[in-house]
PDB file of C-alpha atoms in Angstrom:
ATOM      1  CA  UNK A1355       8.252 -14.474 -32.341  1.00  0.00           C
ATOM      2  CA  UNK A1356       6.157 -15.224 -29.236  1.00  0.00           C
ATOM      3  CA  UNK A1357       3.625 -12.866 -27.629  1.00  0.00           C
ATOM      4  CA  UNK A1358       6.013 -11.569 -24.942  1.00  0.00           C
ATOM      5  CA  UNK A1359       8.667 -10.716 -27.522  1.00  0.00           C
ATOM      6  CA  UNK A1360       6.014  -9.009 -29.632  1.00  0.00           C
ATOM      7  CA  UNK A1361       4.905  -6.853 -26.683  1.00  0.00           C
ATOM      8  CA  UNK A1362       8.499  -5.994 -25.845  1.00  0.00           C
ATOM      9  CA  UNK A1363       9.249  -4.898 -29.411  1.00  0.00           C
ATOM     10  CA  UNK A1364       6.032  -2.875 -29.729  1.00  0.00           C
ATOM     11  CA  UNK A1365       6.052  -1.127 -26.328  1.00  0.00           C
ATOM     12  CA  UNK A1366       9.744  -1.141 -25.377  1.00  0.00           C
ATOM     13  CA  UNK A1367      12.449  -2.204 -27.825  1.00  0.00           C
ATOM     14  CA  UNK A1368      13.671  -5.146 -29.868  1.00  0.00           C
ATOM     15  CA  UNK A1369      15.665  -7.246 -27.426  1.00  0.00           C
ATOM     16  CA  UNK A1370      17.965  -8.785 -30.042  1.00  0.00           C
ATOM     17  CA  UNK A1371      19.340  -5.306 -30.869  1.00  0.00           C
ATOM     18  CA  UNK A1372      20.282  -4.491 -27.278  1.00  0.00           C
ATOM     19  CA  UNK A1373      22.149  -7.530 -25.940  1.00  0.00           C
ATOM     20  CA  UNK A1374      22.430  -8.034 -22.198  1.00  0.00           C
ATOM     21  CA  UNK A1375      20.104  -5.656 -20.337  1.00  0.00           C
ATOM     22  CA  UNK A1376      20.455  -4.415 -16.763  1.00  0.00           C
ATOM     23  CA  UNK A1377      17.369  -2.658 -15.393  1.00  0.00           C
ATOM     24  CA  UNK A1378      17.584   0.090 -12.764  1.00  0.00           C
ATOM     25  CA  UNK A1379      14.310   1.225 -11.143  1.00  0.00           C
ATOM     26  CA  UNK A1380      14.511   4.416  -9.079  1.00  0.00           C
ATOM     27  CA  UNK A1381      11.124   3.845  -7.462  1.00  0.00           C
ATOM     28  CA  UNK A1382      11.147   7.112  -5.526  1.00  0.00           C
ATOM     29  CA  UNK A1383      11.068   8.773  -8.941  1.00  0.00           C
ATOM     30  CA  UNK A1384       8.707   6.227 -10.486  1.00  0.00           C
ATOM     31  CA  UNK A1385       5.945   6.173  -7.854  1.00  0.00           C
ATOM     32  CA  UNK A1386       4.788   9.792  -8.575  1.00  0.00           C
ATOM     33  CA  UNK A1387       4.171   8.813 -12.206  1.00  0.00           C
ATOM     34  CA  UNK A1388       0.821   7.545 -10.952  1.00  0.00           C
ATOM     35  CA  UNK A1389      -0.387  11.162 -10.765  1.00  0.00           C
ATOM     36  CA  UNK A1390       0.031  11.473 -14.533  1.00  0.00           C
ATOM     37  CA  UNK A1391      -1.016   7.958 -15.501  1.00  0.00           C
ATOM     38  CA  UNK A1392      -4.295   8.191 -13.540  1.00  0.00           C
ATOM     39  CA  UNK A1393      -4.895  11.901 -12.838  1.00  0.00           C
ATOM     40  CA  UNK A1394      -8.523  11.630 -11.750  1.00  0.00           C
ATOM     41  CA  UNK A1395      -7.884   8.939  -9.130  1.00  0.00           C
ATOM     42  CA  UNK A1396      -4.815  10.795  -7.850  1.00  0.00           C
ATOM     43  CA  UNK A1397      -6.110  14.362  -7.945  1.00  0.00           C
ATOM     44  CA  UNK A1398      -5.487  15.040  -4.247  1.00  0.00           C
ATOM     45  CA  UNK A1399      -3.070  12.285  -3.210  1.00  0.00           C
ATOM     46  CA  UNK A1400      -1.703   9.048  -4.641  1.00  0.00           C
ATOM     47  CA  UNK A1401      -4.583   6.616  -4.211  1.00  0.00           C
ATOM     48  CA  UNK A1402      -4.104   4.614  -7.402  1.00  0.00           C
ATOM     49  CA  UNK A1403      -0.626   3.098  -7.157  1.00  0.00           C
ATOM     50  CA  UNK A1404       1.770   1.538  -9.638  1.00  0.00           C
ATOM     51  CA  UNK A1405       1.835  -2.211  -9.029  1.00  0.00           C
ATOM     52  CA  UNK A1406       5.413  -3.280  -8.282  1.00  0.00           C
ATOM     53  CA  UNK A1407       4.688  -6.891  -9.277  1.00  0.00           C
ATOM     54  CA  UNK A1408       3.299  -5.742 -12.652  1.00  0.00           C
ATOM     55  CA  UNK A1409       6.313  -3.483 -13.095  1.00  0.00           C
ATOM     56  CA  UNK A1410       8.523  -6.560 -12.645  1.00  0.00           C
ATOM     57  CA  UNK A1411       6.448  -8.489 -15.204  1.00  0.00           C
ATOM     58  CA  UNK A1412       6.818  -5.665 -17.708  1.00  0.00           C
ATOM     59  CA  UNK A1413      10.582  -5.560 -17.157  1.00  0.00           C
ATOM     60  CA  UNK A1414      10.738  -9.315 -17.736  1.00  0.00           C
ATOM     61  CA  UNK A1415       9.498  -8.810 -21.302  1.00  0.00           C
ATOM     62  CA  UNK A1416      13.097  -8.001 -22.277  1.00  0.00           C
ATOM     63  CA  UNK A1417      14.576 -10.926 -20.309  1.00  0.00           C
ATOM     64  CA  UNK A1418      16.990  -8.743 -18.314  1.00  0.00           C
ATOM     65  CA  UNK A1419      20.226 -10.183 -16.954  1.00  0.00           C
ATOM     66  CA  UNK A1420      19.439  -8.338 -13.711  1.00  0.00           C
ATOM     67  CA  UNK A1421      16.801  -5.966 -12.406  1.00  0.00           C
ATOM     68  CA  UNK A1422      17.562  -3.641  -9.494  1.00  0.00           C
ATOM     69  CA  UNK A1423      15.055  -1.722  -7.372  1.00  0.00           C
ATOM     70  CA  UNK A1424      16.009   1.319  -5.275  1.00  0.00           C
ATOM     71  CA  UNK A1425      13.635   2.673  -2.644  1.00  0.00           C
ATOM     72  CA  UNK A1426      14.035   4.491   0.653  1.00  0.00           C
ATOM     73  CA  UNK A1427      12.269   3.171   3.734  1.00  0.00           C
ATOM     74  CA  UNK A1428      10.899   4.916   6.806  1.00  0.00           C
ATOM     75  CA  UNK A1429      12.536   3.553   9.959  1.00  0.00           C
ATOM     76  CA  UNK A1430      10.158   2.185  12.593  1.00  0.00           C
ATOM     77  CA  UNK A1431      11.347   4.606  15.273  1.00  0.00           C
ATOM     78  CA  UNK A1432      11.241   7.796  13.173  1.00  0.00           C
ATOM     79  CA  UNK A1433       9.628  10.839  14.706  1.00  0.00           C
ATOM     80  CA  UNK A1434       6.375  12.051  13.122  1.00  0.00           C
ATOM     81  CA  UNK A1435       3.690  14.457  14.356  1.00  0.00           C
ATOM     82  CA  UNK A1436       1.368  11.533  15.167  1.00  0.00           C
ATOM     83  CA  UNK A1437       2.390   8.022  16.163  1.00  0.00           C
ATOM     84  CA  UNK A1438      -0.106   6.302  13.869  1.00  0.00           C
ATOM     85  CA  UNK A1439       1.342   8.244  10.927  1.00  0.00           C
ATOM     86  CA  UNK A1440       4.773   6.890  11.798  1.00  0.00           C
ATOM     87  CA  UNK A1441       3.388   3.355  11.799  1.00  0.00           C
ATOM     88  CA  UNK A1442       1.596   3.780   8.453  1.00  0.00           C
ATOM     89  CA  UNK A1443       4.625   5.161   6.635  1.00  0.00           C
ATOM     90  CA  UNK A1444       6.842   2.432   8.063  1.00  0.00           C
ATOM     91  CA  UNK A1445       4.384  -0.328   7.110  1.00  0.00           C
ATOM     92  CA  UNK A1446       4.009   1.045   3.590  1.00  0.00           C
ATOM     93  CA  UNK A1447       7.780   1.026   3.154  1.00  0.00           C
ATOM     94  CA  UNK A1448       8.041  -2.580   4.341  1.00  0.00           C
ATOM     95  CA  UNK A1449       5.169  -3.628   2.071  1.00  0.00           C
ATOM     96  CA  UNK A1450       6.718  -2.100  -1.074  1.00  0.00           C
ATOM     97  CA  UNK A1451      10.203  -3.441  -0.393  1.00  0.00           C
ATOM     98  CA  UNK A1452       8.872  -6.913   0.388  1.00  0.00           C
ATOM     99  CA  UNK A1453       6.781  -6.942  -2.781  1.00  0.00           C
ATOM    100  CA  UNK A1454       9.785  -5.876  -4.860  1.00  0.00           C
ATOM    101  CA  UNK A1455      11.867  -8.758  -3.480  1.00  0.00           C
ATOM    102  CA  UNK A1456       9.079 -11.267  -4.097  1.00  0.00           C
ATOM    103  CA  UNK A1457       8.803  -9.969  -7.667  1.00  0.00           C
ATOM    104  CA  UNK A1458      12.419 -10.806  -8.407  1.00  0.00           C
ATOM    105  CA  UNK A1459      14.092  -7.434  -7.975  1.00  0.00           C
ATOM    106  CA  UNK A1460      17.445  -7.088  -6.263  1.00  0.00           C
ATOM    107  CA  UNK A1461      16.430  -4.494  -3.687  1.00  0.00           C
ATOM    108  CA  UNK A1462      18.634  -1.624  -2.508  1.00  0.00           C
ATOM    109  CA  UNK A1463      17.275   0.427   0.371  1.00  0.00           C
ATOM    110  CA  UNK A1464      18.307   2.872   3.076  1.00  0.00           C
ATOM    111  CA  UNK A1465      16.534   4.927   5.712  1.00  0.00           C
ATOM    112  CA  UNK A1466      14.737   8.106   4.705  1.00  0.00           C
ATOM    113  CA  UNK A1467      16.118  11.130   6.536  1.00  0.00           C
ATOM    114  CA  UNK A1468      13.922  13.945   7.823  1.00  0.00           C
ATOM    115  CA  UNK A1469      15.659  17.225   6.940  1.00  0.00           C
ATOM    116  CA  UNK A1470      14.755  20.493   8.773  1.00  0.00           C
ATOM    117  CA  UNK A1471      13.250  23.077   6.428  1.00  0.00           C
ATOM    118  CA  UNK A1472      13.488  26.833   7.188  1.00  0.00           C
ATOM    119  CA  UNK A1473      12.096  29.972   5.602  1.00  0.00           C
ATOM    120  CA  UNK A1474      14.284  32.828   4.286  1.00  0.00           C
ATOM    121  CA  UNK A1475      14.540  34.411   7.741  1.00  0.00           C
ATOM    122  CA  UNK A1476      15.714  31.186   9.339  1.00  0.00           C
ATOM    123  CA  UNK A1477      12.448  30.263  11.040  1.00  0.00           C
ATOM    124  CA  UNK A1478      11.870  26.512  11.247  1.00  0.00           C
ATOM    125  CA  UNK A1479       8.912  25.370   9.142  1.00  0.00           C
ATOM    126  CA  UNK A1480       8.895  21.580   9.182  1.00  0.00           C
ATOM    127  CA  UNK A1481      10.905  18.503   8.344  1.00  0.00           C
ATOM    128  CA  UNK A1482      10.860  17.113   4.823  1.00  0.00           C
ATOM    129  CA  UNK A1483      11.759  13.532   3.812  1.00  0.00           C
ATOM    130  CA  UNK A1484      14.906  13.072   1.754  1.00  0.00           C
ATOM    131  CA  UNK A1485      16.364   9.902   0.286  1.00  0.00           C
ATOM    132  CA  UNK A1486      17.882   9.669  -3.157  1.00  0.00           C
ATOM    133  CA  UNK A1487      19.950   6.909  -4.695  1.00  0.00           C
ATOM    134  CA  UNK A1488      21.959   8.855  -7.268  1.00  0.00           C
ATOM    135  CA  UNK A1489      25.296   7.721  -5.820  1.00  0.00           C
ATOM    136  CA  UNK A1490      24.214   4.090  -5.352  1.00  0.00           C
ATOM    137  CA  UNK A1491      22.785   3.816  -8.866  1.00  0.00           C
ATOM    138  CA  UNK A1492      25.859   5.492 -10.341  1.00  0.00           C
ATOM    139  CA  UNK A1493      28.213   3.111  -8.527  1.00  0.00           C
ATOM    140  CA  UNK A1494      26.209   0.059  -9.573  1.00  0.00           C
ATOM    141  CA  UNK A1495      26.019   1.130 -13.220  1.00  0.00           C
ATOM    142  CA  UNK A1496      29.767   1.731 -13.390  1.00  0.00           C
ATOM    143  CA  UNK A1497      31.002  -1.263 -11.381  1.00  0.00           C
ATOM    144  CA  UNK A1498      28.681  -3.683 -13.204  1.00  0.00           C
ATOM    145  CA  UNK A1499      29.260  -2.196 -16.672  1.00  0.00           C
ATOM    146  CA  UNK A1500      31.211  -5.213 -17.953  1.00  0.00           C
ATOM    147  CA  UNK A1501      28.156  -7.390 -17.336  1.00  0.00           C
ATOM    148  CA  UNK A1502      25.676  -5.572 -19.590  1.00  0.00           C
ATOM    149  CA  UNK A1503      25.340  -4.035 -23.034  1.00  0.00           C
ATOM    150  CA  UNK A1504      22.309  -1.869 -22.279  1.00  0.00           C
ATOM    151  CA  UNK A1505      21.126   0.186 -19.328  1.00  0.00           C
ATOM    152  CA  UNK A1506      17.350   0.421 -18.943  1.00  0.00           C
ATOM    153  CA  UNK A1507      16.622   3.209 -16.445  1.00  0.00           C
ATOM    154  CA  UNK A1508      13.219   3.913 -14.912  1.00  0.00           C
ATOM    155  CA  UNK A1509      13.680   7.571 -13.960  1.00  0.00           C
ATOM    156  CA  UNK A1510      13.629  11.000 -15.547  1.00  0.00           C
ATOM    157  CA  UNK A1511      16.148  12.562 -13.155  1.00  0.00           C
ATOM    158  CA  UNK A1512      18.511  14.948 -14.956  1.00  0.00           C
ATOM    159  CA  UNK A1513      21.281  14.056 -12.487  1.00  0.00           C
ATOM    160  CA  UNK A1514      21.824  10.823 -14.431  1.00  0.00           C
ATOM    161  CA  UNK A1515      22.593  12.683 -17.665  1.00  0.00           C
ATOM    162  CA  UNK A1516      26.368  12.778 -17.178  1.00  0.00           C
ATOM    163  CA  UNK A1517      26.496   9.156 -16.048  1.00  0.00           C
ATOM    164  CA  UNK A1518      24.569   7.892 -19.065  1.00  0.00           C
ATOM    165  CA  UNK A1519      26.692  10.001 -21.428  1.00  0.00           C
ATOM    166  CA  UNK A1520      29.780   8.381 -19.924  1.00  0.00           C
ATOM    167  CA  UNK A1521      28.323   4.888 -20.401  1.00  0.00           C
ATOM    168  CA  UNK A1522      27.457   5.656 -24.022  1.00  0.00           C
ATOM    169  CA  UNK A1523      31.070   6.727 -24.575  1.00  0.00           C
ATOM    170  CA  UNK A1524      32.008   3.221 -23.448  1.00  0.00           C
ATOM    171  CA  UNK A1525      29.763   1.652 -26.058  1.00  0.00           C
ATOM    172  CA  UNK A1526      26.674   1.025 -23.918  1.00  0.00           C
ATOM    173  CA  UNK A1527      23.128   1.602 -25.114  1.00  0.00           C
ATOM    174  CA  UNK A1528      20.623   3.546 -23.047  1.00  0.00           C
ATOM    175  CA  UNK A1529      16.874   3.052 -22.665  1.00  0.00           C
ATOM    176  CA  UNK A1530      14.958   5.493 -20.462  1.00  0.00           C
ATOM    177  CA  UNK A1531      11.397   4.964 -19.242  1.00  0.00           C
ATOM    178  CA  UNK A1532       9.590   7.976 -17.780  1.00  0.00           C
ATOM    179  CA  UNK A1533       6.443  10.044 -18.127  1.00  0.00           C
ATOM    180  CA  UNK A1534       6.745  12.825 -20.690  1.00  0.00           C
ATOM    181  CA  UNK A1535       6.351  15.630 -18.144  1.00  0.00           C
ATOM    182  CA  UNK A1536       9.052  14.233 -15.865  1.00  0.00           C
ATOM    183  CA  UNK A1537      11.542  13.319 -18.583  1.00  0.00           C
ATOM    184  CA  UNK A1538      14.498  15.697 -18.346  1.00  0.00           C
ATOM    185  CA  UNK A1539      16.095  17.142 -21.460  1.00  0.00           C
ATOM    186  CA  UNK A1540      19.435  15.711 -20.299  1.00  0.00           C
ATOM    187  CA  UNK A1541      18.125  12.152 -20.424  1.00  0.00           C
ATOM    188  CA  UNK A1542      16.129  12.795 -23.585  1.00  0.00           C
ATOM    189  CA  UNK A1543      19.353  13.868 -25.310  1.00  0.00           C
ATOM    190  CA  UNK A1544      21.344  10.794 -24.331  1.00  0.00           C
ATOM    191  CA  UNK A1545      18.735   8.006 -24.655  1.00  0.00           C
ATOM    192  CA  UNK A1546      18.895   5.600 -27.595  1.00  0.00           C
ATOM    193  CA  UNK A1547      15.264   4.791 -26.790  1.00  0.00           C
ATOM    194  CA  UNK A1548      12.799   6.856 -24.761  1.00  0.00           C
ATOM    195  CA  UNK A1549       9.712   4.923 -23.644  1.00  0.00           C
ATOM    196  CA  UNK A1550       6.891   7.221 -22.460  1.00  0.00           C
ATOM    197  CA  UNK A1551       5.422   5.649 -19.330  1.00  0.00           C
ATOM    198  CA  UNK A1552       1.972   6.810 -20.442  1.00  0.00           C
ATOM    199  CA  UNK A1553       1.978   4.030 -23.043  1.00  0.00           C
ATOM    200  CA  UNK A1554       2.477   1.450 -20.265  1.00  0.00           C
ATOM    201  CA  UNK A1555      -0.203   2.582 -17.818  1.00  0.00           C
ATOM    202  CA  UNK A1556      -2.592  -0.277 -18.565  1.00  0.00           C
ATOM    203  CA  UNK A1557       0.144  -2.785 -17.668  1.00  0.00           C
ATOM    204  CA  UNK A1558       1.072  -1.140 -14.346  1.00  0.00           C
ATOM    205  CA  UNK A1559      -2.191  -0.350 -12.577  1.00  0.00           C
ATOM    206  CA  UNK A1560      -2.651  -1.769  -9.088  1.00  0.00           C
ATOM    207  CA  UNK A1561      -6.034  -3.525  -9.020  1.00  0.00           C
ATOM    208  CA  UNK A1562      -8.694  -2.745  -6.414  1.00  0.00           C
ATOM    209  CA  UNK A1563      -8.167  -5.996  -4.518  1.00  0.00           C
ATOM    210  CA  UNK A1564      -4.453  -5.250  -4.222  1.00  0.00           C
ATOM    211  CA  UNK A1565      -5.154  -1.683  -3.083  1.00  0.00           C
ATOM    212  CA  UNK A1566      -7.287  -3.069  -0.223  1.00  0.00           C
ATOM    213  CA  UNK A1567      -4.567  -5.574   0.632  1.00  0.00           C
ATOM    214  CA  UNK A1568      -1.965  -2.802   0.611  1.00  0.00           C
ATOM    215  CA  UNK A1569      -4.126  -0.645   2.899  1.00  0.00           C
ATOM    216  CA  UNK A1570      -4.688  -3.565   5.268  1.00  0.00           C
ATOM    217  CA  UNK A1571      -0.942  -4.181   5.501  1.00  0.00           C
ATOM    218  CA  UNK A1572      -0.351  -0.515   6.213  1.00  0.00           C
ATOM    219  CA  UNK A1573      -2.806  -0.534   9.089  1.00  0.00           C
ATOM    220  CA  UNK A1574      -1.438  -3.662  10.825  1.00  0.00           C
TER     221      UNK A1574
END
């Protein structure tokens, strides 16, 4: 057994017991894990990010047949209170999606929508960003199901509970990676293996040099 296989078995699962693995990363759900992995650095906002390239390296420990990355992007012409804020959000989206592609992920993206938010009396408060990939991930898991033996999902979203139960009824195995606080009881119940993301924090941390590079890209 080589070192990569040893790490995979210790931190994730024994690859030989799980056959062909397809990995699904719901990064909109994953990115907030940083608040729990590094609480001091992220006390007020997410300053210490999860490194997408390191996430890809970690996934590669199990030699997946395919790894898919889902993340919503801000469109360049979206309306924000300040123009420079628009530019920063757009640049950050482009940076993350580009890095995911370079890291070997098959990237699925769509524009984030700004949804009006009102109080109980109907008074407009603000617009909140919304972009989830529940339908896209569900369709991909079902239509590609003949190509894998195991689903490895990076998300704790309870909405996937029914989908994963269905896949298990078809003989598939399920591995879920999530922080303990964000892991839903629905996914906990259906997972063959639950990997607490807290045990992987040291492998996912974006280094200081990369943080500066990320910030520089965002300000271009």
